[in-house]
CSV table of N, CA and C in Angstrom, one decimal:
chain,number,residue,atom,x,y,z
A,1280,MET,N,61.0,-5.8,9.8
A,1280,MET,CA,60.0,-4.8,10.3
A,1280,MET,C,58.8,-5.6,10.7
A,1281,GLU,N,58.4,-5.5,11.9
A,1281,GLU,CA,57.3,-6.2,12.5
A,1281,GLU,C,56.0,-5.4,12.3
A,1282,LEU,N,54.8,-6.1,12.3
A,1282,LEU,CA,53.6,-5.5,12.2
A,1282,LEU,C,53.4,-4.4,13.3
A,1283,ASN,N,52.6,-3.4,13.0
A,1283,ASN,CA,52.3,-2.3,13.9
A,1283,ASN,C,53.6,-1.5,14.3
A,1284,SER,N,54.6,-1.5,13.5
A,1284,SER,CA,55.8,-0.8,13.9
A,1284,SER,C,56.0,0.6,13.2
A,1285,VAL,N,55.2,0.9,12.2
A,1285,VAL,CA,55.4,2.1,11.4
A,1285,VAL,C,55.3,3.3,12.3
A,1286,GLU,N,54.3,3.4,13.2
A,1286,GLU,CA,54.1,4.6,14.0
A,1286,GLU,C,55.3,4.9,14.9
A,1287,ASN,N,56.1,3.9,15.2
A,1287,ASN,CA,57.2,4.1,16.1
A,1287,ASN,C,58.4,4.6,15.4
A,1288,LEU,N,58.4,4.7,14.1
A,1288,LEU,CA,59.6,5.1,13.4
A,1288,LEU,C,59.5,6.4,12.8
A,1289,ASP,N,60.7,7.1,12.6
A,1289,ASP,CA,60.7,8.4,11.9
A,1289,ASP,C,61.2,8.1,10.5
A,1290,LEU,N,60.3,7.9,9.6
A,1290,LEU,CA,60.6,7.5,8.2
A,1290,LEU,C,60.1,8.5,7.2
A,1291,PRO,N,60.8,8.5,6.1
A,1291,PRO,CA,60.2,9.4,5.0
A,1291,PRO,C,58.8,8.9,4.6
A,1292,PRO,N,58.0,9.9,4.2
A,1292,PRO,CA,56.6,9.5,4.0
A,1292,PRO,C,56.3,8.4,3.0
A,1293,GLU,N,57.1,8.3,2.0
A,1293,GLU,CA,57.0,7.2,1.0
A,1293,GLU,C,57.2,5.8,1.6
A,1294,ARG,N,58.3,5.8,2.4
A,1294,ARG,CA,58.6,4.5,3.1
A,1294,ARG,C,57.6,4.1,4.1
A,1295,ALA,N,57.1,5.1,4.9
A,1295,ALA,CA,56.1,4.8,5.9
A,1295,ALA,C,54.8,4.3,5.2
A,1296,ALA,N,54.5,4.9,4.1
A,1296,ALA,CA,53.3,4.5,3.4
A,1296,ALA,C,53.5,3.0,2.9
A,1297,GLY,N,54.6,2.7,2.4
A,1297,GLY,CA,54.9,1.3,2.0
A,1297,GLY,C,54.8,0.3,3.1
A,1298,LEU,N,55.3,0.7,4.2
A,1298,LEU,CA,55.2,-0.2,5.4
A,1298,LEU,C,53.8,-0.3,5.9
A,1299,ARG,N,53.0,0.8,5.9
A,1299,ARG,CA,51.6,0.7,6.3
A,1299,ARG,C,50.9,-0.2,5.4
A,1300,ARG,N,51.1,-0.1,4.1
A,1300,ARG,CA,50.4,-0.9,3.1
A,1300,ARG,C,50.8,-2.4,3.3
A,1301,ALA,N,52.0,-2.7,3.6
A,1301,ALA,CA,52.4,-4.1,3.9
A,1301,ALA,C,51.8,-4.6,5.1
A,1302,GLU,N,51.7,-3.8,6.2
A,1302,GLU,CA,51.1,-4.2,7.4
A,1302,GLU,C,49.6,-4.4,7.2
A,1303,THR,N,48.9,-3.5,6.5
A,1303,THR,CA,47.5,-3.6,6.2
A,1303,THR,C,47.2,-4.9,5.5
A,1304,LEU,N,48.0,-5.2,4.4
A,1304,LEU,CA,47.8,-6.4,3.6
A,1304,LEU,C,48.0,-7.6,4.5
A,1305,ALA,N,49.0,-7.6,5.3
A,1305,ALA,CA,49.3,-8.8,6.2
A,1305,ALA,C,48.1,-9.0,7.2
A,1306,ARG,N,47.6,-7.9,7.8
A,1306,ARG,CA,46.4,-8.0,8.7
A,1306,ARG,C,45.2,-8.6,8.0
A,1307,LYS,N,45.0,-8.2,6.7
A,1307,LYS,CA,43.8,-8.7,6.0
A,1307,LYS,C,44.0,-10.1,5.6
A,1308,ILE,N,45.2,-10.5,5.1
A,1308,ILE,CA,45.5,-11.9,4.8
A,1308,ILE,C,45.3,-12.8,6.0
A,1309,ASN,N,45.9,-12.4,7.1
A,1309,ASN,CA,45.8,-13.2,8.3
A,1309,ASN,C,44.4,-13.3,8.8
A,1310,LEU,N,43.6,-12.3,8.7
A,1310,LEU,CA,42.2,-12.4,9.0
A,1310,LEU,C,41.5,-13.4,8.1
A,1311,LEU,N,41.7,-13.3,6.8
A,1311,LEU,CA,41.1,-14.2,5.9
A,1311,LEU,C,41.5,-15.7,6.2
A,1312,LEU,N,42.8,-15.8,6.5
A,1312,LEU,CA,43.3,-17.2,6.8
A,1312,LEU,C,42.6,-17.7,8.1
A,1313,ASP,N,42.4,-16.8,9.1
A,1313,ASP,CA,41.7,-17.3,10.3
A,1313,ASP,C,40.2,-17.6,10.1
A,1314,VAL,N,39.6,-16.9,9.2
A,1314,VAL,CA,38.1,-17.0,9.1
A,1314,VAL,C,37.6,-17.8,8.0
A,1315,ILE,N,38.2,-17.8,6.8
A,1315,ILE,CA,37.7,-18.4,5.6
A,1315,ILE,C,38.4,-19.8,5.6
A,1316,MET,N,37.5,-20.8,5.3
A,1316,MET,CA,38.0,-22.2,5.2
A,1316,MET,C,38.1,-22.5,3.7
A,1317,SER,N,39.0,-23.5,3.3
A,1317,SER,CA,39.1,-23.9,1.9
A,1317,SER,C,37.9,-24.8,1.6
A,1318,GLU,N,37.8,-25.1,0.3
A,1318,GLU,CA,36.7,-26.0,-0.1
A,1318,GLU,C,36.6,-27.3,0.6
A,1319,SER,N,37.7,-27.8,1.1
A,1319,SER,CA,37.8,-29.0,1.8
A,1319,SER,C,37.3,-28.9,3.3
A,1320,GLY,N,37.0,-27.6,3.7
A,1320,GLY,CA,36.5,-27.4,5.0
A,1320,GLY,C,37.7,-27.2,6.0
A,1321,LYS,N,38.9,-27.2,5.6
A,1321,LYS,CA,40.0,-27.0,6.4
A,1321,LYS,C,40.6,-25.6,6.2
A,1322,PRO,N,41.4,-25.1,7.2
A,1322,PRO,CA,42.1,-23.8,6.9
A,1322,PRO,C,43.0,-23.9,5.7
A,1323,TYR,N,43.1,-22.8,5.1
A,1323,TYR,CA,44.0,-22.7,3.9
A,1323,TYR,C,45.5,-22.9,4.3
A,1324,ASP,N,46.2,-23.7,3.5
A,1324,ASP,CA,47.6,-23.8,3.7
A,1324,ASP,C,48.3,-23.3,2.4
A,1325,TYR,N,49.6,-23.2,2.4
A,1325,TYR,CA,50.3,-22.6,1.3
A,1325,TYR,C,49.9,-23.4,0.0
A,1326,PRO,N,50.0,-24.7,-0.1
A,1326,PRO,CA,49.6,-25.3,-1.4
A,1326,PRO,C,48.3,-24.9,-1.9
A,1327,ALA,N,47.3,-24.8,-1.0
A,1327,ALA,CA,45.9,-24.4,-1.5
A,1327,ALA,C,45.9,-23.0,-2.0
A,1328,ILE,N,46.7,-22.1,-1.3
A,1328,ILE,CA,46.8,-20.7,-1.7
A,1328,ILE,C,47.5,-20.6,-3.1
A,1329,ARG,N,48.6,-21.4,-3.2
A,1329,ARG,CA,49.4,-21.4,-4.4
A,1329,ARG,C,48.5,-21.9,-5.6
A,1330,ASP,N,47.8,-23.0,-5.4
A,1330,ASP,CA,47.0,-23.5,-6.5
A,1330,ASP,C,45.9,-22.6,-6.9
A,1331,GLY,N,45.2,-22.0,-5.8
A,1331,GLY,CA,44.2,-21.0,-6.1
A,1331,GLY,C,44.7,-19.8,-6.9
A,1332,ALA,N,45.8,-19.3,-6.5
A,1332,ALA,CA,46.4,-18.2,-7.2
A,1332,ALA,C,46.8,-18.5,-8.6
A,1333,GLN,N,47.3,-19.7,-8.8
A,1333,GLN,CA,47.7,-20.2,-10.1
A,1333,GLN,C,46.4,-20.3,-11.0
A,1334,LYS,N,45.3,-20.7,-10.5
A,1334,LYS,CA,44.1,-20.8,-11.3
A,1334,LYS,C,43.7,-19.4,-11.7
A,1335,ALA,N,44.0,-18.4,-10.9
A,1335,ALA,CA,43.7,-17.0,-11.2
A,1335,ALA,C,44.8,-16.4,-12.1
A,1336,GLY,N,45.8,-17.2,-12.5
A,1336,GLY,CA,46.8,-16.7,-13.4
A,1336,GLY,C,48.1,-16.1,-12.8
A,1337,TYR,N,48.3,-16.4,-11.5
A,1337,TYR,CA,49.5,-15.9,-10.9
A,1337,TYR,C,50.2,-17.0,-10.1
A,1338,TYR,N,51.5,-17.1,-10.3
A,1338,TYR,CA,52.3,-18.1,-9.5
A,1338,TYR,C,52.8,-17.3,-8.2
A,1339,LEU,N,52.3,-17.8,-7.1
A,1339,LEU,CA,52.7,-17.2,-5.8
A,1339,LEU,C,53.7,-18.1,-5.1
A,1340,SER,N,54.9,-17.7,-5.0
A,1340,SER,CA,56.0,-18.5,-4.4
A,1340,SER,C,55.8,-18.5,-2.9
A,1341,ARG,N,56.3,-19.6,-2.3
A,1341,ARG,CA,56.2,-19.7,-0.8
A,1341,ARG,C,56.9,-18.5,-0.1
A,1342,THR,N,58.0,-18.1,-0.7
A,1342,THR,CA,58.7,-16.9,-0.1
A,1342,THR,C,57.9,-15.7,-0.1
A,1343,ARG,N,57.3,-15.4,-1.2
A,1343,ARG,CA,56.4,-14.2,-1.3
A,1343,ARG,C,55.2,-14.3,-0.4
A,1344,TRP,N,54.6,-15.5,-0.3
A,1344,TRP,CA,53.5,-15.7,0.6
A,1344,TRP,C,53.9,-15.5,2.0
A,1345,SER,N,55.0,-16.0,2.4
A,1345,SER,CA,55.5,-15.8,3.8
A,1345,SER,C,55.8,-14.3,4.1
A,1346,LEU,N,56.3,-13.6,3.1
A,1346,LEU,CA,56.6,-12.1,3.3
A,1346,LEU,C,55.3,-11.4,3.4
A,1347,LEU,N,54.3,-11.8,2.6
A,1347,LEU,CA,53.0,-11.1,2.6
A,1347,LEU,C,52.3,-11.3,4.0
A,1348,LYS,N,52.3,-12.5,4.5
A,1348,LYS,CA,51.7,-12.8,5.7
A,1348,LYS,C,52.4,-12.1,6.9
A,1349,SER,N,53.6,-11.9,6.8
A,1349,SER,CA,54.4,-11.3,7.9
A,1349,SER,C,54.5,-9.8,7.9
A,1350,GLY,N,54.0,-9.2,6.8
A,1350,GLY,CA,53.9,-7.8,6.7
A,1350,GLY,C,55.3,-7.1,6.3
A,1351,LYS,N,56.1,-7.9,5.6
A,1351,LYS,CA,57.4,-7.4,5.2
A,1351,LYS,C,57.2,-6.5,4.0
A,1352,GLU,N,57.8,-5.3,4.0
A,1352,GLU,CA,57.6,-4.4,2.9
A,1352,GLU,C,58.2,-5.0,1.6
A,1353,GLN,N,57.4,-4.9,0.5
A,1353,GLN,CA,57.8,-5.4,-0.8
A,1353,GLN,C,56.8,-4.8,-1.8
A,1354,VAL,N,57.3,-4.8,-3.1
A,1354,VAL,CA,56.4,-4.4,-4.1
A,1354,VAL,C,55.5,-5.6,-4.5
A,1355,VAL,N,54.2,-5.4,-4.4
A,1355,VAL,CA,53.3,-6.5,-4.6
A,1355,VAL,C,52.6,-6.2,-5.9
A,1356,PRO,N,52.8,-7.0,-6.9
A,1356,PRO,CA,52.1,-6.8,-8.2
A,1356,PRO,C,50.6,-6.9,-8.1
A,1357,ASP,N,49.9,-6.1,-8.9
A,1357,ASP,CA,48.5,-6.1,-8.9
A,1357,ASP,C,47.9,-7.5,-9.2
A,1358,GLU,N,48.6,-8.2,-10.0
A,1358,GLU,CA,48.2,-9.6,-10.4
A,1358,GLU,C,48.2,-10.5,-9.1
A,1359,ALA,N,49.2,-10.3,-8.2
A,1359,ALA,CA,49.2,-11.0,-7.0
A,1359,ALA,C,48.0,-10.7,-6.1
A,1360,LEU,N,47.7,-9.4,-6.0
A,1360,LEU,CA,46.6,-9.0,-5.2
A,1360,LEU,C,45.3,-9.6,-5.7
A,1361,ARG,N,45.1,-9.5,-7.0
A,1361,ARG,CA,43.9,-10.1,-7.7
A,1361,ARG,C,43.8,-11.6,-7.4
A,1362,ALA,N,44.9,-12.3,-7.5
A,1362,ALA,CA,44.9,-13.7,-7.4
A,1362,ALA,C,44.6,-14.1,-5.9
A,1363,ILE,N,45.2,-13.4,-5.0
A,1363,ILE,CA,44.9,-13.7,-3.6
A,1363,ILE,C,43.4,-13.4,-3.3
A,1364,ALA,N,42.9,-12.3,-3.8
A,1364,ALA,CA,41.5,-11.9,-3.6
A,1364,ALA,C,40.6,-13.0,-4.2
A,1365,ALA,N,41.0,-13.5,-5.3
A,1365,ALA,CA,40.2,-14.6,-6.0
A,1365,ALA,C,40.2,-15.8,-5.1
A,1366,VAL,N,41.3,-16.2,-4.5
A,1366,VAL,CA,41.4,-17.4,-3.7
A,1366,VAL,C,40.3,-17.3,-2.6
A,1367,PHE,N,40.3,-16.1,-1.9
A,1367,PHE,CA,39.4,-15.9,-0.8
A,1367,PHE,C,38.0,-15.3,-1.2
A,1368,ASP,N,37.8,-15.1,-2.5
A,1368,ASP,CA,36.6,-14.6,-3.0
A,1368,ASP,C,36.2,-13.2,-2.3
A,1369,VAL,N,37.2,-12.3,-2.3
A,1369,VAL,CA,37.0,-10.9,-1.8
A,1369,VAL,C,37.4,-10.0,-2.9
A,1370,ASP,N,37.0,-8.7,-2.7
A,1370,ASP,CA,37.4,-7.7,-3.7
A,1370,ASP,C,38.9,-7.3,-3.4
A,1371,PRO,N,39.7,-7.2,-4.5
A,1371,PRO,CA,41.1,-6.9,-4.3
A,1371,PRO,C,41.3,-5.6,-3.5
A,1372,GLU,N,40.4,-4.7,-3.6
A,1372,GLU,CA,40.6,-3.4,-2.9
A,1372,GLU,C,40.5,-3.6,-1.4
A,1373,TYR,N,39.7,-4.6,-1.0
A,1373,TYR,CA,39.6,-4.8,0.5
A,1373,TYR,C,41.0,-5.1,1.1
A,1374,LEU,N,41.9,-5.8,0.3
A,1374,LEU,CA,43.2,-6.2,0.8
A,1374,LEU,C,44.1,-5.0,1.2
A,1375,LEU,N,43.8,-3.8,0.6
A,1375,LEU,CA,44.7,-2.7,0.8
A,1375,LEU,C,44.0,-1.6,1.6
A,1376,GLN,N,42.7,-1.7,1.9
A,1376,GLN,CA,42.0,-0.6,2.6
A,1376,GLN,C,42.4,-0.8,4.1
A,1377,GLU,N,42.8,0.3,4.7
A,1377,GLU,CA,43.1,0.3,6.2
A,1377,GLU,C,41.9,0.1,7.0
A,1378,GLY,N,40.8,0.7,6.6
A,1378,GLY,CA,39.5,0.6,7.3
A,1378,GLY,C,38.5,0.0,6.3
A,1379,GLY,N,37.3,0.4,6.5
A,1379,GLY,CA,36.2,0.0,5.6
A,1379,GLY,C,35.5,-1.2,6.1
A,1380,LYS,N,34.5,-1.5,5.4
A,1380,LYS,CA,33.6,-2.6,5.7
A,1380,LYS,C,34.2,-4.0,5.3
A,1381,LEU,N,34.0,-4.9,6.2
A,1381,LEU,CA,34.4,-6.3,5.9
A,1381,LEU,C,33.6,-6.9,4.7
A,1382,PRO,N,34.2,-7.7,3.9
A,1382,PRO,CA,33.4,-8.4,2.9
A,1382,PRO,C,32.3,-9.2,3.5
A,1383,GLU,N,31.2,-9.3,2.8
A,1383,GLU,CA,30.1,-10.0,3.3
A,1383,GLU,C,30.4,-11.4,3.8
A,1384,ARG,N,31.2,-12.1,3.0
A,1384,ARG,CA,31.6,-13.5,3.3
A,1384,ARG,C,32.4,-13.5,4.7
A,1385,VAL,N,33.3,-12.6,4.9
A,1385,VAL,CA,34.1,-12.5,6.1
A,1385,VAL,C,33.2,-12.2,7.3
A,1386,GLU,N,32.3,-11.3,7.1
A,1386,GLU,CA,31.4,-10.9,8.2
A,1386,GLU,C,30.5,-12.1,8.6
A,1387,ALA,N,30.0,-12.8,7.6
A,1387,ALA,CA,29.2,-14.0,7.9
A,1387,ALA,C,30.0,-15.0,8.6
A,1388,GLU,N,31.2,-15.3,8.2
A,1388,GLU,CA,32.0,-16.3,8.9
A,1388,GLU,C,32.3,-15.8,10.3
A,1389,LEU,N,32.6,-14.6,10.5
A,1389,LEU,CA,32.9,-14.0,11.9
A,1389,LEU,C,31.7,-14.2,12.8
A,1390,GLU,N,30.5,-13.9,12.2
A,1390,GLU,CA,29.3,-14.0,13.0
A,1390,GLU,C,29.0,-15.5,13.4
A,1391,LEU,N,29.3,-16.4,12.5
A,1391,LEU,CA,29.2,-17.8,12.8
A,1391,LEU,C,30.1,-18.2,13.9
A,1392,ILE,N,31.4,-17.7,13.8
A,1392,ILE,CA,32.4,-18.0,14.9
A,1392,ILE,C,31.9,-17.5,16.2
A,1393,ARG,N,31.4,-16.2,16.2
A,1393,ARG,CA,30.9,-15.6,17.5
A,1393,ARG,C,29.8,-16.5,18.0
A,1394,SER,N,28.8,-16.9,17.2
A,1394,SER,CA,27.7,-17.7,17.6
A,1394,SER,C,28.2,-19.0,18.2
A,1395,LEU,N,29.1,-19.7,17.6
A,1395,LEU,CA,29.7,-20.9,18.1
A,1395,LEU,C,30.4,-20.7,19.4
A,1396,ARG,N,31.1,-19.7,19.6
A,1396,ARG,CA,31.8,-19.4,20.8
A,1396,ARG,C,30.8,-19.1,22.0
A,1397,ARG,N,29.8,-18.3,21.6
A,1397,ARG,CA,28.7,-18.0,22.7
A,1397,ARG,C,28.1,-19.3,23.1
A,1398,ALA,N,27.8,-20.2,22.2
A,1398,ALA,CA,27.2,-21.5,22.5
A,1398,ALA,C,28.1,-22.3,23.4
A,1399,GLU,N,29.4,-22.3,23.1
A,1399,GLU,CA,30.4,-23.1,23.9
A,1399,GLU,C,30.4,-22.5,25.3
A,1400,VAL,N,30.4,-21.2,25.4
A,1400,VAL,CA,30.4,-20.6,26.8
A,1400,VAL,C,29.2,-20.9,27.5
A,1401,ARG,N,28.0,-20.8,26.8
A,1401,ARG,CA,26.8,-21.2,27.5
A,1401,ARG,C,26.8,-22.6,28.0
A,1402,ASN,N,27.2,-23.5,27.1
A,1402,ASN,CA,27.3,-24.9,27.5
A,1402,ASN,C,28.2,-25.2,28.7
A,1403,PHE,N,29.4,-24.5,28.7
A,1403,PHE,CA,30.3,-24.6,29.8
A,1403,PHE,C,29.7,-24.1,31.0
A,1404,ALA,N,29.1,-22.9,31.0
A,1404,ALA,CA,28.5,-22.3,32.2
A,1404,ALA,C,27.4,-23.3,32.7
A,1405,ALA,N,26.6,-23.8,31.8
A,1405,ALA,CA,25.5,-24.7,32.3
A,1405,ALA,C,26.1,-25.9,33.0
A,1406,ARG,N,27.2,-26.5,32.4
A,1406,ARG,CA,27.8,-27.7,33.1
A,1406,ARG,C,28.5,-27.3,34.4
A,1407,ALA,N,29.2,-26.1,34.4
A,1407,ALA,CA,29.9,-25.7,35.6
A,1407,ALA,C,29.0,-25.3,36.7
A,1408,LEU,N,27.9,-24.7,36.4
A,1408,LEU,CA,26.9,-24.3,37.5
A,1408,LEU,C,26.0,-25.4,37.9
A,1409,GLY,N,26.0,-26.5,37.2
A,1409,GLY,CA,25.1,-27.6,37.6
A,1409,GLY,C,23.6,-27.2,37.3
A,1410,PRO,N,22.7,-27.7,38.1
A,1410,PRO,CA,21.3,-27.4,37.9
A,1410,PRO,C,21.1,-25.9,38.2
A,1411,VAL,N,20.6,-25.2,37.2
A,1411,VAL,CA,20.3,-23.8,37.4
A,1411,VAL,C,18.9,-23.6,36.8
A,1412,ASP,N,18.1,-22.8,37.5
A,1412,ASP,CA,16.8,-22.6,36.9
A,1412,ASP,C,16.8,-21.9,35.6
A,1413,PRO,N,15.9,-22.2,34.7
A,1413,PRO,CA,15.9,-21.7,33.3
A,1413,PRO,C,16.0,-20.1,33.3
A,1414,GLU,N,15.4,-19.4,34.2
A,1414,GLU,CA,15.5,-18.0,34.2
A,1414,GLU,C,16.9,-17.5,34.4
A,1415,ALA,N,17.6,-18.1,35.3
A,1415,ALA,CA,19.0,-17.7,35.6
A,1415,ALA,C,19.9,-18.0,34.3
A,1416,LEU,N,19.6,-19.2,33.7
A,1416,LEU,CA,20.3,-19.5,32.5
A,1416,LEU,C,20.1,-18.5,31.4
A,1417,ARG,N,18.8,-18.0,31.2
A,1417,ARG,CA,18.5,-17.0,30.2
A,1417,ARG,C,19.2,-15.7,30.5
A,1418,ALA,N,19.3,-15.4,31.8
A,1418,ALA,CA,20.0,-14.1,32.2
A,1418,ALA,C,21.5,-14.2,31.9
A,1419,ILE,N,22.1,-15.4,32.1
A,1419,ILE,CA,23.5,-15.6,31.8
A,1419,ILE,C,23.7,-15.5,30.3
A,1420,ALA,N,22.8,-16.1,29.5
A,1420,ALA,CA,22.9,-16.0,28.0
A,1420,ALA,C,22.8,-14.6,27.5
A,1421,LYS,N,21.9,-13.8,28.2
A,1421,LYS,CA,21.7,-12.4,27.8
A,1421,LYS,C,23.0,-11.6,28.0
A,1422,ILE,N,23.6,-11.9,29.2
A,1422,ILE,CA,24.8,-11.2,29.5
A,1422,ILE,C,25.9,-11.5,28.5
A,1423,LEU,N,26.0,-12.8,28.1
A,1423,LEU,CA,27.0,-13.2,27.1
A,1423,LEU,C,26.8,-12.6,25.8
A,1424,ASP,N,25.5,-12.5,25.4
A,1424,ASP,CA,25.2,-11.9,24.1
A,1424,ASP,C,25.5,-10.4,24.1
A,1425,GLU,N,25.4,-9.7,25.2
A,1425,GLU,CA,25.6,-8.3,25.2
A,1425,GLU,C,27.1,-7.9,25.3
A,1426,THR,N,27.9,-8.9,25.5
A,1426,THR,CA,29.4,-8.6,25.7
A,1426,THR,C,30.1,-8.7,24.4
A,1427,GLU,N,29.5,-8.7,23.3
A,1427,GLU,CA,30.2,-8.8,22.0
A,1427,GLU,C,30.9,-7.6,21.7
């Protein structure tokens, strides 16, 4: 079952709910993997996730981790959710909520990424356009900031 496929299927309500939960969990895990860096400053890899989960009291196998990231339907023990949440320093409830507010740490990281990307685009535009008067450069920066 691939992500975002539940709506296209005619399933019993319980099965559809299980698939939606798996898809939601996978989306949240993948967002965290994209945004949050490990203590070493590098993206999390399986050994870092496994070790962090183990510190939180849960052994997370490579197979289960792969299934979680891909959104495969499975029974996920509460201990696993708490351990994964501990690794990323987020509330375990966040992992299962379809909507809701992003954790503060995730929101801060996303804002940093957006700022860095805007700066990259500004620098690229400045290099590509060559000498541009400061007022035109400010107008370009304003347009970039408004397109978030």
